[in-house]
GROMACS .gro file of C-alpha atoms in nm:
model
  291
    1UNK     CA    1  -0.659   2.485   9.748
    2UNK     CA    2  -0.567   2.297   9.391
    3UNK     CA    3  -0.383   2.441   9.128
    4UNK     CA    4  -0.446   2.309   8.754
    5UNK     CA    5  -0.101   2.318   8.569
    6UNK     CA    6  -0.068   2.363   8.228
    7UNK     CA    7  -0.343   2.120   8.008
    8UNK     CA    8  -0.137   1.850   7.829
    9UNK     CA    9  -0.194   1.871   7.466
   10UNK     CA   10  -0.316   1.600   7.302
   11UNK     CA   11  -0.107   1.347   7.132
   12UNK     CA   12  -0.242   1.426   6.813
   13UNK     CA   13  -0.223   1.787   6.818
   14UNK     CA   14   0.145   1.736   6.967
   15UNK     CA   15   0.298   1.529   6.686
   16UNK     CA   16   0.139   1.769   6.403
   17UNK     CA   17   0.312   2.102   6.575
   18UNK     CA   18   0.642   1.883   6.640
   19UNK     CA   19   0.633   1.862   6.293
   20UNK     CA   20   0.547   2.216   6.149
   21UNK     CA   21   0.798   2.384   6.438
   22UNK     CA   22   1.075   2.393   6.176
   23UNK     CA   23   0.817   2.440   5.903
   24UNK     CA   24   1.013   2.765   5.683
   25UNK     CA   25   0.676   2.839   5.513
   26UNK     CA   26   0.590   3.190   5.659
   27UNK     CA   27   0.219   3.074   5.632
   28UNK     CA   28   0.236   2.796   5.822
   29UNK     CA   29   0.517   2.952   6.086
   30UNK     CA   30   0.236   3.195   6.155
   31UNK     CA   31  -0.053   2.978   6.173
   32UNK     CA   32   0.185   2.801   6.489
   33UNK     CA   33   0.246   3.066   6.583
   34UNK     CA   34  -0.112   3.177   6.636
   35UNK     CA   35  -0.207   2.796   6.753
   36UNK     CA   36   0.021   2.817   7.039
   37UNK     CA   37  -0.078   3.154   7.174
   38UNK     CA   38  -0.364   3.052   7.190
   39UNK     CA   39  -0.302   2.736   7.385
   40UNK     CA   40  -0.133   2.991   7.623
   41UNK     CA   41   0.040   2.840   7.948
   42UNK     CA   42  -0.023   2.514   7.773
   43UNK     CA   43   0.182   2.671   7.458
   44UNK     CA   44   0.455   2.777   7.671
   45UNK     CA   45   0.503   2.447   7.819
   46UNK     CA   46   0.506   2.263   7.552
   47UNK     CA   47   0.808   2.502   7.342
   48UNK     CA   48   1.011   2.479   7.665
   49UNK     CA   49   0.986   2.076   7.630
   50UNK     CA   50   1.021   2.071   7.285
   51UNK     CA   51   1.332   2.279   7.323
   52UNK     CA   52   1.519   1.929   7.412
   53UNK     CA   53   1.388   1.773   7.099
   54UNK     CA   54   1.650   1.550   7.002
   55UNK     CA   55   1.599   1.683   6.625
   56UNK     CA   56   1.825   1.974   6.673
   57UNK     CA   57   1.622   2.200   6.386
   58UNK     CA   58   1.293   2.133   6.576
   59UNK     CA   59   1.506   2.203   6.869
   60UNK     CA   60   1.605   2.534   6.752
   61UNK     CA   61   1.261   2.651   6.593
   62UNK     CA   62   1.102   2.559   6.924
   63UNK     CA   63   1.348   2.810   7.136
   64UNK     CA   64   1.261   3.101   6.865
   65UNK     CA   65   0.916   3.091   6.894
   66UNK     CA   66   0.933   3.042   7.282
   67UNK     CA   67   1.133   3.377   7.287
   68UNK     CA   68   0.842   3.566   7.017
   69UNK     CA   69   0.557   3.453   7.231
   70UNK     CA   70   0.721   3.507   7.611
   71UNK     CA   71   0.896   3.809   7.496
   72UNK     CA   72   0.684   4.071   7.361
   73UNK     CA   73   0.481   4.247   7.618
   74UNK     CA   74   0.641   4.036   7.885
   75UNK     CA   75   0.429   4.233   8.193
   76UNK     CA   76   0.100   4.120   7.991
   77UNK     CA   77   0.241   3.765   7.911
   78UNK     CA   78   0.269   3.724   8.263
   79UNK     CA   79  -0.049   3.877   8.382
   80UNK     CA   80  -0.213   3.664   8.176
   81UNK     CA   81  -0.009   3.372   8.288
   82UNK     CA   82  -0.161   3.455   8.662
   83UNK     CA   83  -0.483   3.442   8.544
   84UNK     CA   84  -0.457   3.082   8.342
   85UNK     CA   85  -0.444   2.959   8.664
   86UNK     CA   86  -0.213   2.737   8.524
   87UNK     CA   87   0.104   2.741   8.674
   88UNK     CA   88   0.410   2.517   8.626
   89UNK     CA   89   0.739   2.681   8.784
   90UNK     CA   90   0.981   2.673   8.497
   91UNK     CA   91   0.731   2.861   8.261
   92UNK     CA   92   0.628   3.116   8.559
   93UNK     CA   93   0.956   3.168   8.604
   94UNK     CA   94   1.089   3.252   8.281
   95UNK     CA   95   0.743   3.486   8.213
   96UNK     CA   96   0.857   3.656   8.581
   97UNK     CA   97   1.245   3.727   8.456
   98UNK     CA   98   1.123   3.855   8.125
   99UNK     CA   99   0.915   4.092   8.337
  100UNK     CA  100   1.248   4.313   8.421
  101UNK     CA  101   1.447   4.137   8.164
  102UNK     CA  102   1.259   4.180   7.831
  103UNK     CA  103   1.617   4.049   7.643
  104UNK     CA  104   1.666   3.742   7.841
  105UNK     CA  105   1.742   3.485   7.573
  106UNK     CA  106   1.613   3.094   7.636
  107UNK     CA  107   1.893   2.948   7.479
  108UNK     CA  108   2.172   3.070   7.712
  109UNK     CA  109   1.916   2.986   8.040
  110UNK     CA  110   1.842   2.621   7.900
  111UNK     CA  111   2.168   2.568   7.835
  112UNK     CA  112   2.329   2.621   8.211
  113UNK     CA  113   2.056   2.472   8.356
  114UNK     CA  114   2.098   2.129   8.153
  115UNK     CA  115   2.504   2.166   8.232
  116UNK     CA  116   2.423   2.189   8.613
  117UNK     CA  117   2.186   1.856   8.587
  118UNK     CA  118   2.418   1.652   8.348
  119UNK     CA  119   2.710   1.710   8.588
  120UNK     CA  120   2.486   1.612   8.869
  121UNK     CA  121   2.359   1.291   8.654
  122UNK     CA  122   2.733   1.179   8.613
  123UNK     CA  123   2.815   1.218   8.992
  124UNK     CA  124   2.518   1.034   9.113
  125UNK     CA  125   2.540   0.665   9.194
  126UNK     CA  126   2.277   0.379   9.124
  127UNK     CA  127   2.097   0.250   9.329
  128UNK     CA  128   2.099   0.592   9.553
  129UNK     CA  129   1.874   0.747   9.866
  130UNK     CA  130   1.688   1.081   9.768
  131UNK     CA  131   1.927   1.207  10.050
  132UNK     CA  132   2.274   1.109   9.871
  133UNK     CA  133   2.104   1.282   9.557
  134UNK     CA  134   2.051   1.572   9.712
  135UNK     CA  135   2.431   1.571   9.859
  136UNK     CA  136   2.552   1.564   9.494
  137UNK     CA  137   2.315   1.817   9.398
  138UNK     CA  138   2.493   2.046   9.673
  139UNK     CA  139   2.810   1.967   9.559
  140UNK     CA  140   2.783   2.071   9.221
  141UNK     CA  141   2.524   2.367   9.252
  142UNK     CA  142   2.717   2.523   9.569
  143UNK     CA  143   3.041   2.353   9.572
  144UNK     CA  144   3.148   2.368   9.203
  145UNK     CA  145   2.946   2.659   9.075
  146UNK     CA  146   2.930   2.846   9.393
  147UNK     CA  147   2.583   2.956   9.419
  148UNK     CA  148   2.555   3.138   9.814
  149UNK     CA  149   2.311   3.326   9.973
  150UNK     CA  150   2.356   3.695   9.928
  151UNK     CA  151   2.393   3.808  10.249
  152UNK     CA  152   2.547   4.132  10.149
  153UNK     CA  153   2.247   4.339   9.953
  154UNK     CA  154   1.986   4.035  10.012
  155UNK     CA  155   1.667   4.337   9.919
  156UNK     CA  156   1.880   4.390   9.580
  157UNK     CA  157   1.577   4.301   9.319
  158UNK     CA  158   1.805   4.069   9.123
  159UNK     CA  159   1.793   3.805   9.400
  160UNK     CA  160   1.426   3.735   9.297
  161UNK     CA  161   1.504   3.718   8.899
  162UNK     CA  162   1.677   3.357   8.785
  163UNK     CA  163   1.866   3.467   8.479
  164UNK     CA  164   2.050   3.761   8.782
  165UNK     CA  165   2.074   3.523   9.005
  166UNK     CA  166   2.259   3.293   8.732
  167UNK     CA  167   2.516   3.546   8.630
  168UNK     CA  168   2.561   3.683   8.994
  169UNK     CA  169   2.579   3.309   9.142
  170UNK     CA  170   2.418   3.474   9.416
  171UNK     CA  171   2.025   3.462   9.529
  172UNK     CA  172   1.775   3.496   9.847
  173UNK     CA  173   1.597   3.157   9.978
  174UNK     CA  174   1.323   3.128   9.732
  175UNK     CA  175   1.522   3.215   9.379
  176UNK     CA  176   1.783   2.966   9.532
  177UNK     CA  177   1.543   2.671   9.575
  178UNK     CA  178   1.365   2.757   9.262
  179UNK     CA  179   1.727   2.704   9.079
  180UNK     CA  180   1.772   2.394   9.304
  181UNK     CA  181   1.402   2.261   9.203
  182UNK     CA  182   1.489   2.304   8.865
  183UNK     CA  183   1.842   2.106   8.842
  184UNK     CA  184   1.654   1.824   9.050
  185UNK     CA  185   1.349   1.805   8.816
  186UNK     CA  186   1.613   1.755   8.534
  187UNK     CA  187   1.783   1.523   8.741
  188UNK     CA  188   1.417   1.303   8.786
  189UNK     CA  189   1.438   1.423   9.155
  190UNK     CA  190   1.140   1.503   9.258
  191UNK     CA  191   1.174   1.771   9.578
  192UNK     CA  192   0.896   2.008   9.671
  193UNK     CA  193   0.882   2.370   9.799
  194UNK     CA  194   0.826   2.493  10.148
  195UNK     CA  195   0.737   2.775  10.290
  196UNK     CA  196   0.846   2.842  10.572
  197UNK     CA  197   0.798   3.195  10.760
  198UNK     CA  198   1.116   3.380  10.718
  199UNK     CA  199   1.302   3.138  10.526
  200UNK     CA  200   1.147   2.952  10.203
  201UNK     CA  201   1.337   2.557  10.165
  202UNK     CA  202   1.348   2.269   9.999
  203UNK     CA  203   1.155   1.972  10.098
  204UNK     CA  204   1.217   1.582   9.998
  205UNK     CA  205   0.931   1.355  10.152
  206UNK     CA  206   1.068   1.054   9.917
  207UNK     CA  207   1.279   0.892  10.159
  208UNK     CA  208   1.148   0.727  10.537
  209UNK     CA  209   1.183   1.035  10.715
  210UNK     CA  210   1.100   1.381  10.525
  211UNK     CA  211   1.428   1.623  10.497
  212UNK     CA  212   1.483   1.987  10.413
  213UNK     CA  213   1.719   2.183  10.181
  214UNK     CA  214   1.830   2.517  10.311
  215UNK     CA  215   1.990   2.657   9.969
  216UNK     CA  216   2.035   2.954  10.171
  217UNK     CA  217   2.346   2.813  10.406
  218UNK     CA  218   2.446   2.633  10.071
  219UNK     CA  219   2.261   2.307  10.125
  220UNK     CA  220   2.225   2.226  10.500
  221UNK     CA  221   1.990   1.928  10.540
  222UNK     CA  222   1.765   2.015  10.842
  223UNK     CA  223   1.518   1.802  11.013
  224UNK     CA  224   1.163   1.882  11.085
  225UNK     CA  225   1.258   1.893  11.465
  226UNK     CA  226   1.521   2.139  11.369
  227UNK     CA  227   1.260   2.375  11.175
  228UNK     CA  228   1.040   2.353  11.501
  229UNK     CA  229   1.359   2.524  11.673
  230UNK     CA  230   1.411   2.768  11.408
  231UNK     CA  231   1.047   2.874  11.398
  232UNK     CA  232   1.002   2.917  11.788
  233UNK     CA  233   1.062   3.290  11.770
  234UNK     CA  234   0.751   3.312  11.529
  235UNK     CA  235   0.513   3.175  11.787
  236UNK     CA  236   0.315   3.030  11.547
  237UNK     CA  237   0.097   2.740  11.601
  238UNK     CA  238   0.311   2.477  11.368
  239UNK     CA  239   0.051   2.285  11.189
  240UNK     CA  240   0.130   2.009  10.972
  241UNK     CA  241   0.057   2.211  10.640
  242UNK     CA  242   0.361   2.408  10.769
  243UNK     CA  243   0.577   2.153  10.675
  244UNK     CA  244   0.391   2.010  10.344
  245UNK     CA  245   0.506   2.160   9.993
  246UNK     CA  246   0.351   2.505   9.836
  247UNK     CA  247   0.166   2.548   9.520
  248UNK     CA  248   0.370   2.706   9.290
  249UNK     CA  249   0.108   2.934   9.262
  250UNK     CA  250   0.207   3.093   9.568
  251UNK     CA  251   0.597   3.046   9.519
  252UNK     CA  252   0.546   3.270   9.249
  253UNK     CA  253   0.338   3.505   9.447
  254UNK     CA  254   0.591   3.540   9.728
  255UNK     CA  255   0.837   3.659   9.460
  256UNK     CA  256   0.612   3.933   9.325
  257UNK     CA  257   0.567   4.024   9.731
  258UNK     CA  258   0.922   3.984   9.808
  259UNK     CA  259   0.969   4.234   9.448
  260UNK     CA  260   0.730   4.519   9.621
  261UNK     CA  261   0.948   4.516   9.934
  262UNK     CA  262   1.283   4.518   9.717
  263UNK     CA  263   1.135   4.820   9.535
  264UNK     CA  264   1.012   4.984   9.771
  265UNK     CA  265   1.354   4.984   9.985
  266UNK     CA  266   1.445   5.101   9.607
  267UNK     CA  267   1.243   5.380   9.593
  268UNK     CA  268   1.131   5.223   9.285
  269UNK     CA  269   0.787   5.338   9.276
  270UNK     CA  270   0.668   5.228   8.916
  271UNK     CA  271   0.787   4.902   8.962
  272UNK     CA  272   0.615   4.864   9.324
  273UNK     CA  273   0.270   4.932   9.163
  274UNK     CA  274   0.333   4.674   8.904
  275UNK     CA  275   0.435   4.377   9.112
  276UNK     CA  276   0.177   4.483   9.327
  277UNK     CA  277  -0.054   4.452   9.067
  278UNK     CA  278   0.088   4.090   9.003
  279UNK     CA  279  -0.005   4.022   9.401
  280UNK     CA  280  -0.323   4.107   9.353
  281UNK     CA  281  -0.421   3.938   9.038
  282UNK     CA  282  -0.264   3.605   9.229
  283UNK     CA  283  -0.494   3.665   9.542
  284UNK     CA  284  -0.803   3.712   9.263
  285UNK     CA  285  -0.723   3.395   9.112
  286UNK     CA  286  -0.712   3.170   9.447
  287UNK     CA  287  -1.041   3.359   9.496
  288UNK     CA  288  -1.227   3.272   9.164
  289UNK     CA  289  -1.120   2.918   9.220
  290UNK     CA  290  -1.254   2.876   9.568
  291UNK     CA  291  -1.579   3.026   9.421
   0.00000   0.00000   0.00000
């Protein structure tokens, strides 16, 4: 099943909204404004890049107009997010945190994340393995700023939401290797996720011999040998598409499931229906794109 991400805008088109972002006119801030909702996903993407612009005003612009258009009416932003069928993680996420946390600001949650990936940048050596990449990426994301599994109250809803899992430094398997995924794409890693029944990883298939990331026992490198162990008690036939990376499509959708069971332990009945409803529209897309 193939996901479309987010339709690069063309070069053109770029360049001229790069250069109205910081545009004061109120015209022509609204006429952006307008251009890039409509773009949608695309839209998104493209603020959340330009955020980095090394123009600082352009910079600045770009992170106020990400936070109008992702945070008014965030449970429709993301609904129609789902249906785009154009998914790219950091955007999901961010349109999935705003869901429960309207006030989430981008500017505090771009900042931390490029801290975390220019301390890993100035520990890593040149030439270096994937593997030795992913040891200073443990270092720094559990070792320095103590990110752990929350074994404590691991159904507390914040474990699924990034911007709680920032502040709490503490997170379930999947928010923790989204957070990991996101250092290492700023980083120019590029790791996958997997997963797995009962426990969603990290895979890197760039070196000879694929590894895994368990964020969850703060950065354990496992082998595939060593997942066949740990997924005996399943008994589940382990095809090879257990081990291969997972659309982000359905990364996102296991949060919205893993949300209805936090809920529900909640008693949280309003917000049960809604991230139900998120399930389902997920399942609808796959559907219309098979058809």
């Amino acid at each position: 099943m193939k996901e479309n991400k987010p339709a690069p805008i063309k070069a053109t088109r770029r360049h001229a909204l790069l250069g109205l972002l910081d545009d004061t006119n109120t015209v022509v801030r609204s006429a952006v404004r307008a251009e890039l909702e409509r773009l949608g996903p695309s839209g998104v993407a493209f603020l959340r890049e330009a955020t980095h612009h090394e123009d600082a005003n352009i910079g600045c612009a770009a992170r106020d107009l990400l936070d109008a258009l992702t945070g008014g009416q965030p449970e429709r932003v993301f609904r129609d997010f789902i249906r785009s069928f154009n998914y790219e993680l950091e955007t999901g996420v961010l349109l999935l945190d705003r869901v429960a946390n309207p006030e989430v600001g981008m500017a505090d949650y771009e900042r931390f994340l490029a801290e975390v990936s220019d301390r890993c940048r100035e520990l890593m050596l040149h030439p270096s393995t994937a593997w030795e990449k992913c040891r200073v990426l443990n270092r720094v994301i559990f070792g320095e700023y103590g990110f752990c599994g929350d074994t404590d109250n691991f159904y507390d809803p914040r474990n699924s939401f990034l911007s709680d899992v920032v502040d709490r430094r503490r997170g379930i398997p999947i928010s923790l290797s989204i957070l990991y995924l996101l250092v290492a794409d700023r980083c120019n890693l590029e790791l996958s996720p997997v997963a797995f029944p009962g426990r969603f990883m990290v895979g890197c298939f760039l070196d000879a011999e694929p590894f895994y990331v368990d964020v969850f026992e703060g950065g354990v490198f496992r082998t595939i040998e060593e997942i066949e162990a740990m997924l005996e008690p399943y008994e589940i036939e382990l095809e090879p598409s257990i081990f291969a990376p997972c659309p982000v499509g359905e990364v996102l959708a296991r949060c919205c499931r893993n949300l209805v069971n936090q809920y529900s332990r909640a008693g949280d009945k309003s917000r049960v229906k809604l991230f139900s409803e998120y399930v389902n529209e997920f399942e609808a897309a796959y559907r219309l794109n098979d058809e």
